[in-house]
Amino acid sequence: MAPEKRIDQAEVLLEALPYIRRFAGKTVVIKYGGHAMTDDTLKQAFARDIVLLKYVGIHPVVVHGGGPQIDRMLSDLNISSTFVRGMRVTDPATMKVVEMVLAGQINGEIVSLINLAGGSAVGFSGKDGNLIVARRAGTDNGDLGQVGEVIGVNPELVRALQAQDFIPVIAPVAASTDGESLNINADIAAGEIAEALRAEKLLLLTDVQGIKGADGELIRTLSTSEARQLIADGVVSAGMIPKVDCCLDALGGGVKKVHIIDGRVRHAVLLELFTDQGVGTEVRRDGAPSDDGVVRRSTGDGARGSA
Amino acid sequence: MAPEKRIDQAEVLLEALPYIRRFAGKTVVIKYGGHAMTDDTLKQAFARDIVLLKYVGIHPVVVHGGGPQIDRMLSDLNISSTFVRGMRVTDPATMKVVEMVLAGQINGEIVSLINLAGGSAVGFSGKDGNLIVARRAGTDNGDLGQVGEVIGVNPELVRALQAQDFIPVIAPVAASTDGESLNINADIAAGEIAEALRAEKLLLLTDVQGIKGADGELIRTLSTSEARQLIADGVVSAGMIPKVDCCLDALGGGVKKVHIIDGRVRHAVLLELFTDQGVGTEVRRDGAPSDDGVVRRSTGDGARGSA
Amino acid sequence: MAPEKRIDQAEVLLEALPYIRRFAGKTVVIKYGGHAMTDDTLKQAFARDIVLLKYVGIHPVVVHGGGPQIDRMLSDLNISSTFVRGMRVTDPATMKVVEMVLAGQINGEIVSLINLAGGSAVGFSGKDGNLIVARRAGTDNGDLGQVGEVIGVNPELVRALQAQDFIPVIAPVAASTDGESLNINADIAAGEIAEALRAEKLLLLTDVQGIKGADGELIRTLSTSEARQLIADGVVSAGMIPKVDCCLDALGGGVKKVHIIDGRVRHAVLLELFTDQGVGTEVRRDGAPSDDGVVRRSTGDGARGSA
Amino acid sequence: MAPEKRIDQAEVLLEALPYIRRFAGKTVVIKYGGHAMTDDTLKQAFARDIVLLKYVGIHPVVVHGGGPQIDRMLSDLNISSTFVRGMRVTDPATMKVVEMVLAGQINGEIVSLINLAGGSAVGFSGKDGNLIVARRAGTDNGDLGQVGEVIGVNPELVRALQAQDFIPVIAPVAASTDGESLNINADIAAGEIAEALRAEKLLLLTDVQGIKGADGELIRTLSTSEARQLIADGVVSAGMIPKVDCCLDALGGGVKKVHIIDGRVRHAVLLELFTDQGVGTEVRRDGAPSDDGVVRRSTGDGARGSA
Amino acid sequence: MAPEKRIDQAEVLLEALPYIRRFAGKTVVIKYGGHAMTDDTLKQAFARDIVLLKYVGIHPVVVHGGGPQIDRMLSDLNISSTFVRGMRVTDPATMKVVEMVLAGQINGEIVSLINLAGGSAVGFSGKDGNLIVARRAGTDNGDLGQVGEVIGVNPELVRALQAQDFIPVIAPVAASTDGESLNINADIAAGEIAEALRAEKLLLLTDVQGIKGADGELIRTLSTSEARQLIADGVVSAGMIPKVDCCLDALGGGVKKVHIIDGRVRHAVLLELFTDQGVGTEVRRDGAPSDDGVVRRSTGDGARGSA
Amino acid sequence: MAPEKRIDQAEVLLEALPYIRRFAGKTVVIKYGGHAMTDDTLKQAFARDIVLLKYVGIHPVVVHGGGPQIDRMLSDLNISSTFVRGMRVTDPATMKVVEMVLAGQINGEIVSLINLAGGSAVGFSGKDGNLIVARRAGTDNGDLGQVGEVIGVNPELVRALQAQDFIPVIAPVAASTDGESLNINADIAAGEIAEALRAEKLLLLTDVQGIKGADGELIRTLSTSEARQLIADGVVSAGMIPKVDCCLDALGGGVKKVHIIDGRVRHAVLLELFTDQGVGTEVRRDGAPSDDGVVRRSTGDGARGSA
């Protein structure tokens, strides 16, 4: 191998060094969904990333969605759904399908992918170990049925699994205190779990590049007040607003940093965590340095900052 | 309350005492299925029993089946199945349904029931934490498709959950080393898990009273050689033979005692474990005393023995 | 066995369930005396009860008295005693006999009974491990000699024994800081030890049914202010007043609940702890629910409440 | 202070150094009896010695006798005894007195003395924690009544107390498996306990200088075969033979070294353990060096060896 | 041996008892220097003392100087030095020699001496484990070069070694945050380390008897305000003032007691710690009793106090 | 950044993944010497590599040499040396210099470099904690003076430091059992320490590319018997033979794999451990797979194997 190639290899490892050190022993919650969950190459790259995190001492926690697969099964069973403000109205028949698909199909697939990549994943839903306690969401805009809002998270199960180096994979289904199954928005579930675990980071895998500014350019780092301003200014797209709200809630609840990243990039998780440049937008508390202060990032080419 | 009533209460507690002592800290694996899993009253009684075991320091592990529910879903989805020697031939479409129903529907229901009764259950399948490693079963009698035979059990996940006082609830689905989902017979899965955990007891809930002798009377206790003789003599019914085989395998693999009990009796688990008389047939190794030698059971009225 | 009998058995076990759960890992101090300590059947039933508590994870601590046996030995040795306000005046010769009988005779008998019932008891007095530090009681009403009042309790010895699952059996003899042996009232010793251990419950075994109301009926539950009122109203008998005072002190000192129970009922300890109805009077802090809120007890037939 | 006095002080401390190091964390069982238990000055010196051992990290265990005090109490109660081969014939009335005096009087006194000297002693008998399990001794020479021979020692209680830095003080009374109280020879009890604890040393406090040779001179160190020869040669006095037998049994059972020391010398325990010269006779296994090989002792003046 | 000699031995051990108890598990920091570090007999006696402390459960930490040896090596290498206010001006060439001699010569010698005496010493400098963080000392009186003042102490390394019963031996060299080697005054280094370890005692071995009063007599015990008064009154010699300042700083920083002792007395450390009379001057906080209140020292002959 | 650059970054990280996993928690001993210890750029790169190993959970142990620096100091002090078979004859004056330079100069520099790179190093010699016990080497070829051969290694000190995440840096100086300082060959010291720690790997940094075959090409992997054959065939250069012998000894003593690597390559340690190709020659036991079987290395371009 050419000497300069070797130096490059060493440089990549050395660049990753302060991040590996910074995040060792920390919990990173990853909302997994979109293309990254349907494209076979991206799926395998995602599984390898998760296992790598574990290898270097980080505790990844995966929370997944599953809208398209649910739609398909509802269709196969000739069950039709209605939506209110983007939330599926969930009648008992629908809920049964939601749970079956999330907990019985997608969850198991992710577990198998991670296990094939060399990890030891454990899949479960928010009902297990009373992880997510929820109640029916308010009905201002019409009854959503078995759609839940989170009223509490008991992180003991996740902690017990982390202590034994299992990788938790969580389906966003909860039970009410009366035992009713409830459908939870996966972004919100991920955010609440990240808060309860006092996670170092929450990563939301999306099908976009990240948050863009008024000029259409990707913004690499953003404080909470800058994010609020962007929403107020109408710069953030309607589809992105709930995700940004979710970020702000998580930051308010104790999560150190939230990243909206481009799940269509292969190894997005790895690159976001272990390289200077990253692959999306990080949202940080006002006054907090970019990327936890590990490195001073210039605003020059290739560095994080408003590009 | 009348004094004699009080003495009765005390007597029941005192009868339970040596069993509570004997089994404290031990693992009891329970194969849950049949009527006990469909009748609402029996379901709730079962959940309360499981929680009581935990309260008094026993570690219950539930392994469940789900044939009828799978049939219904296959029918709803217009998927037809064929059976070879009582084993469902499992093509990819069928396997997907099997997994969805077992891991996504029944498993979650049992978890909810136990949680409502005051426990903290965690449901998962044999894929999680690589609990059950399997391969496609042999094809002497025709290809069974994704039907698996167990080649190994990694009990770490169950141990980790027990250590934190969670109650494991397991769906009998496994993955091959290539990541293929495989359908496992629930009795066999329960037996293999009991072996790997070096369980004190394996309880098989059935829809019959237990094993009956040539005279049609229930047999309360049976050694392995007596059991083999009964099969050789054609006394055991064809439907019961796989269960008895499963018992013998588990005993051979280190489980201390196996009980075939009548799941139609309310609180069958509780009564079998904590009362002298029990509610089914215990199978013990040759030479081992009945019921672990805790009590000397007379052969008289109401005592365990060939009735 | 008849099916209804089986259901009864299950019901008794299920009734005991919330109590077993509630008290697991908790300390219960039991003042043992009276008929329960002289009748052979009651003695054995008491020992079995204590062992059962240990089996289900409760930490019983026994504190015993011994007045009649001391009287007999004093008589055998031709040593005469005088009493001041119900307290024996204890000269050196008497003290020697008190200590010999309590620590050298009764204590050992109780230890042997518990050990025969399957427990592992350890007997000692308040001198051991400096458990009870006392001083000569005040002499307003004449010198009581070596009668002590408690000035401190060092619970380390009891804690060390509990940690190894031994059952402590304590004779109410203490040493002053100068090493003088002192005779301590057993009820008071039990109360002080219960406080120092932050016990869940203090049970005083007596030779009466419990505290009775003005109508002569047994009162099943009583708040501290109700108890004080009963004394002020002259309803509580003179002989019972010191016991009630002892209850109130213990409640004031951090014990969760105190029970005055009828030691003449076989298995009184078991029935009081594990059945809804109990066998005596519980005294609770003002505002605290009856029976620690485990169950809502109706005031109807068979339920705890003013009968 | 004169410089040479200071050097002397330093020398005593330095001489003690290798012994303190050698014995730290080790268990030393001390049979306490005779003058050392009746003379007030010797009693206090003994208690201080025991506390010093604890201070420097040694775990002392005291086993005491009490013949004279038992005789006195039997006389006060007009109970007469007979002896067979030096063992008291123990009828039920006598046994009650034996237990009362040993466990209820002497034991408590020793506990108080040690506590006054700054230790934290815990007194109990062989019945507690099933420490000594015994049966009635054989009756070749006539029935000895409730005299026991040891059939097993359960050291858990002593270990639990040592782990918390309590000093165990043990009365030589045991229970049979049927719960009968039995009187045990204190030397033998001490030896059996030392074996069960795998003690570093067993010290027998006596009222003689130690074992003397044919020339009437004190022997400072003795191997087991030398000891057997002395008995065979008729050199050992009849009264000393049982003690030497006890030493040989203990050495055979795993105790590292046994010392017969002169309890009439003030601080005998301290001097035997921490000075080169000692105050009695050590008995060691054949081939073992004198005094555990800590120091090479010359045979000259003041050194251990046949004087 | 004569009986009175034995009693003397016992008395020395008994006098040491309360000190051994008091200091067990505590850290004692010893500044080692002067004659005690050059005279062979004193060196060996010092090493034995240190090992004895460890044997009885005290954690000694040695901090050493080395001026004379540094001077010799500088001379051998023809490097000349200048001094400012008693502090060596340390240019790079000098610093290299300082470090080589302290860390590479003297430190290793002390380690070897202690190891030969039966201990297990570990030598290192203030650079190791970032133990001492320093910066260049201020330059009011001219530039001192690589002379450092302590800005922080990280005691983790010392704690880790103590936890494994190693004896730390520390050379007073530190690194700045830029990695520059700095020379630290050994008395000050010892005081700072004692503070960071919250040491029970700081012992400064000197070549004088201790602090003397206006009458020229040795003062055995001194409060901080008395010490300040002595300095104000001009009674303390100029050479002793920095040592007394160091004592006052350490006391102010949390060290319990500081002793200036006569390193020329053999076994000075042992005698100061374990005998009533001691061999120097103790400095205690205002209001604190002499010698930690272990013993009440009369002001009579041979007792601590102004002689 | 260009997408293909990102993929490259991910690939480097993914290539390192199985190695990071394989070596986590393992000990790697590194003999540090030659150019890597004199060139400033290489020194800093080395320190960063060591810190990176620690970050990813590997336990590096550094053993260093120092011949050139010793020569320079001997020259400065006008001390001349003679050599026998490549070993310096070490008289007392020389030994003093050896120890001063190794333990007092080079050791501290390495500690400072590692600390500046973000680690927490602790430097010491083989005398500390009795790490290396040695005796004077045999004198067949003339007296070598204070040159030692290792007779034992006590790894407790290294273990204690590793447990607290310190990085040990060891100077190859030992003490004899009589306390004499002895000079140890650094390669041999490293090998012996690796054996005692049951190290995963021993890395010898040299100033050559590695071991070359008869054709002058670098050999990338070599079994022990192949290595012996190369020596027998006279292919290995005389200067390399002692290093190869050292490798064979270490492999025989339990070290899993030994690597002779080119210390002149920047980040040689990192590249050897975390990339497929490596930068030197690995020597493995006969029958062991190359590189611990983590990856199957083709013999093609860029892969390990005889190039």
Coordinates of C-alpha atoms in Angstrom, one line a residue, chain B residues 23 26-32 53 58-64 185-206 242-261 269 272-273 280-285 292 304:
Chain B
F23 CA -38.6 -23.3 45.1
K26 CA -35.5 -21.4 41.3
T27 CA -36.6 -21.1 37.7
V28 CA -39.9 -22.6 36.6
V29 CA -40.6 -22.7 32.8
I30 CA -44.3 -22.8 31.9
K31 CA -45.5 -23.8 28.5
Y32 CA -48.8 -21.8 28.2
L53 CA -44.6 -16.9 41.9
I58 CA -39.6 -17.9 42.1
H59 CA -38.5 -17.0 38.6
P60 CA -41.2 -18.0 36.1
V61 CA -40.5 -18.1 32.4
V62 CA -43.5 -18.3 30.1
V63 CA -43.3 -19.9 26.6
H64 CA -46.5 -19.7 24.6
N185 CA -42.9 -26.2 18.4
A186 CA -43.8 -24.5 21.6
D187 CA -43.5 -27.6 23.8
I188 CA -40.1 -28.3 22.5
A189 CA -39.0 -24.6 22.8
A190 CA -40.1 -24.7 26.4
G191 CA -38.2 -27.9 27.1
E192 CA -35.0 -26.6 25.5
I193 CA -35.2 -23.3 27.4
A194 CA -35.8 -25.2 30.6
E195 CA -32.7 -27.3 30.0
A196 CA -30.5 -24.3 29.2
L197 CA -31.7 -22.5 32.3
R198 CA -31.3 -25.7 34.4
A199 CA -34.9 -25.1 35.5
E200 CA -36.3 -26.6 38.7
K201 CA -39.5 -27.5 36.9
L202 CA -41.1 -27.5 33.5
L203 CA -44.9 -27.1 33.5
L204 CA -46.9 -28.0 30.4
L205 CA -50.4 -26.5 30.5
T206 CA -52.7 -28.8 28.5
P242 CA -45.1 -35.9 21.8
K243 CA -45.7 -34.2 25.1
V244 CA -44.4 -37.1 27.1
D245 CA -41.4 -37.3 24.8
C246 CA -40.8 -33.6 25.5
C247 CA -40.9 -34.4 29.2
L248 CA -38.4 -37.2 28.9
D249 CA -36.0 -35.0 26.9
A250 CA -36.2 -32.2 29.4
L251 CA -35.6 -34.6 32.3
G252 CA -32.6 -36.1 30.4
G253 CA -31.3 -32.6 29.8
G254 CA -31.1 -31.6 33.4
V255 CA -34.6 -30.3 34.3
K256 CA -35.5 -31.5 37.8
K257 CA -39.1 -32.3 37.2
V258 CA -41.8 -32.0 34.6
H259 CA -45.5 -31.6 35.1
I260 CA -48.3 -32.1 32.6
I261 CA -51.1 -30.1 34.2
V269 CA -50.0 -23.4 38.3
E272 CA -49.6 -27.7 41.3
L273 CA -46.7 -25.9 42.9
G280 CA -51.9 -33.2 37.0
T281 CA -49.1 -35.7 36.4
E282 CA -45.6 -35.1 37.5
V283 CA -42.8 -37.0 35.6
R284 CA -39.6 -37.5 37.6
R285 CA -36.3 -39.2 36.9
D292 CA -38.5 -33.3 45.2
R304 CA -50.3 -37.8 45.2

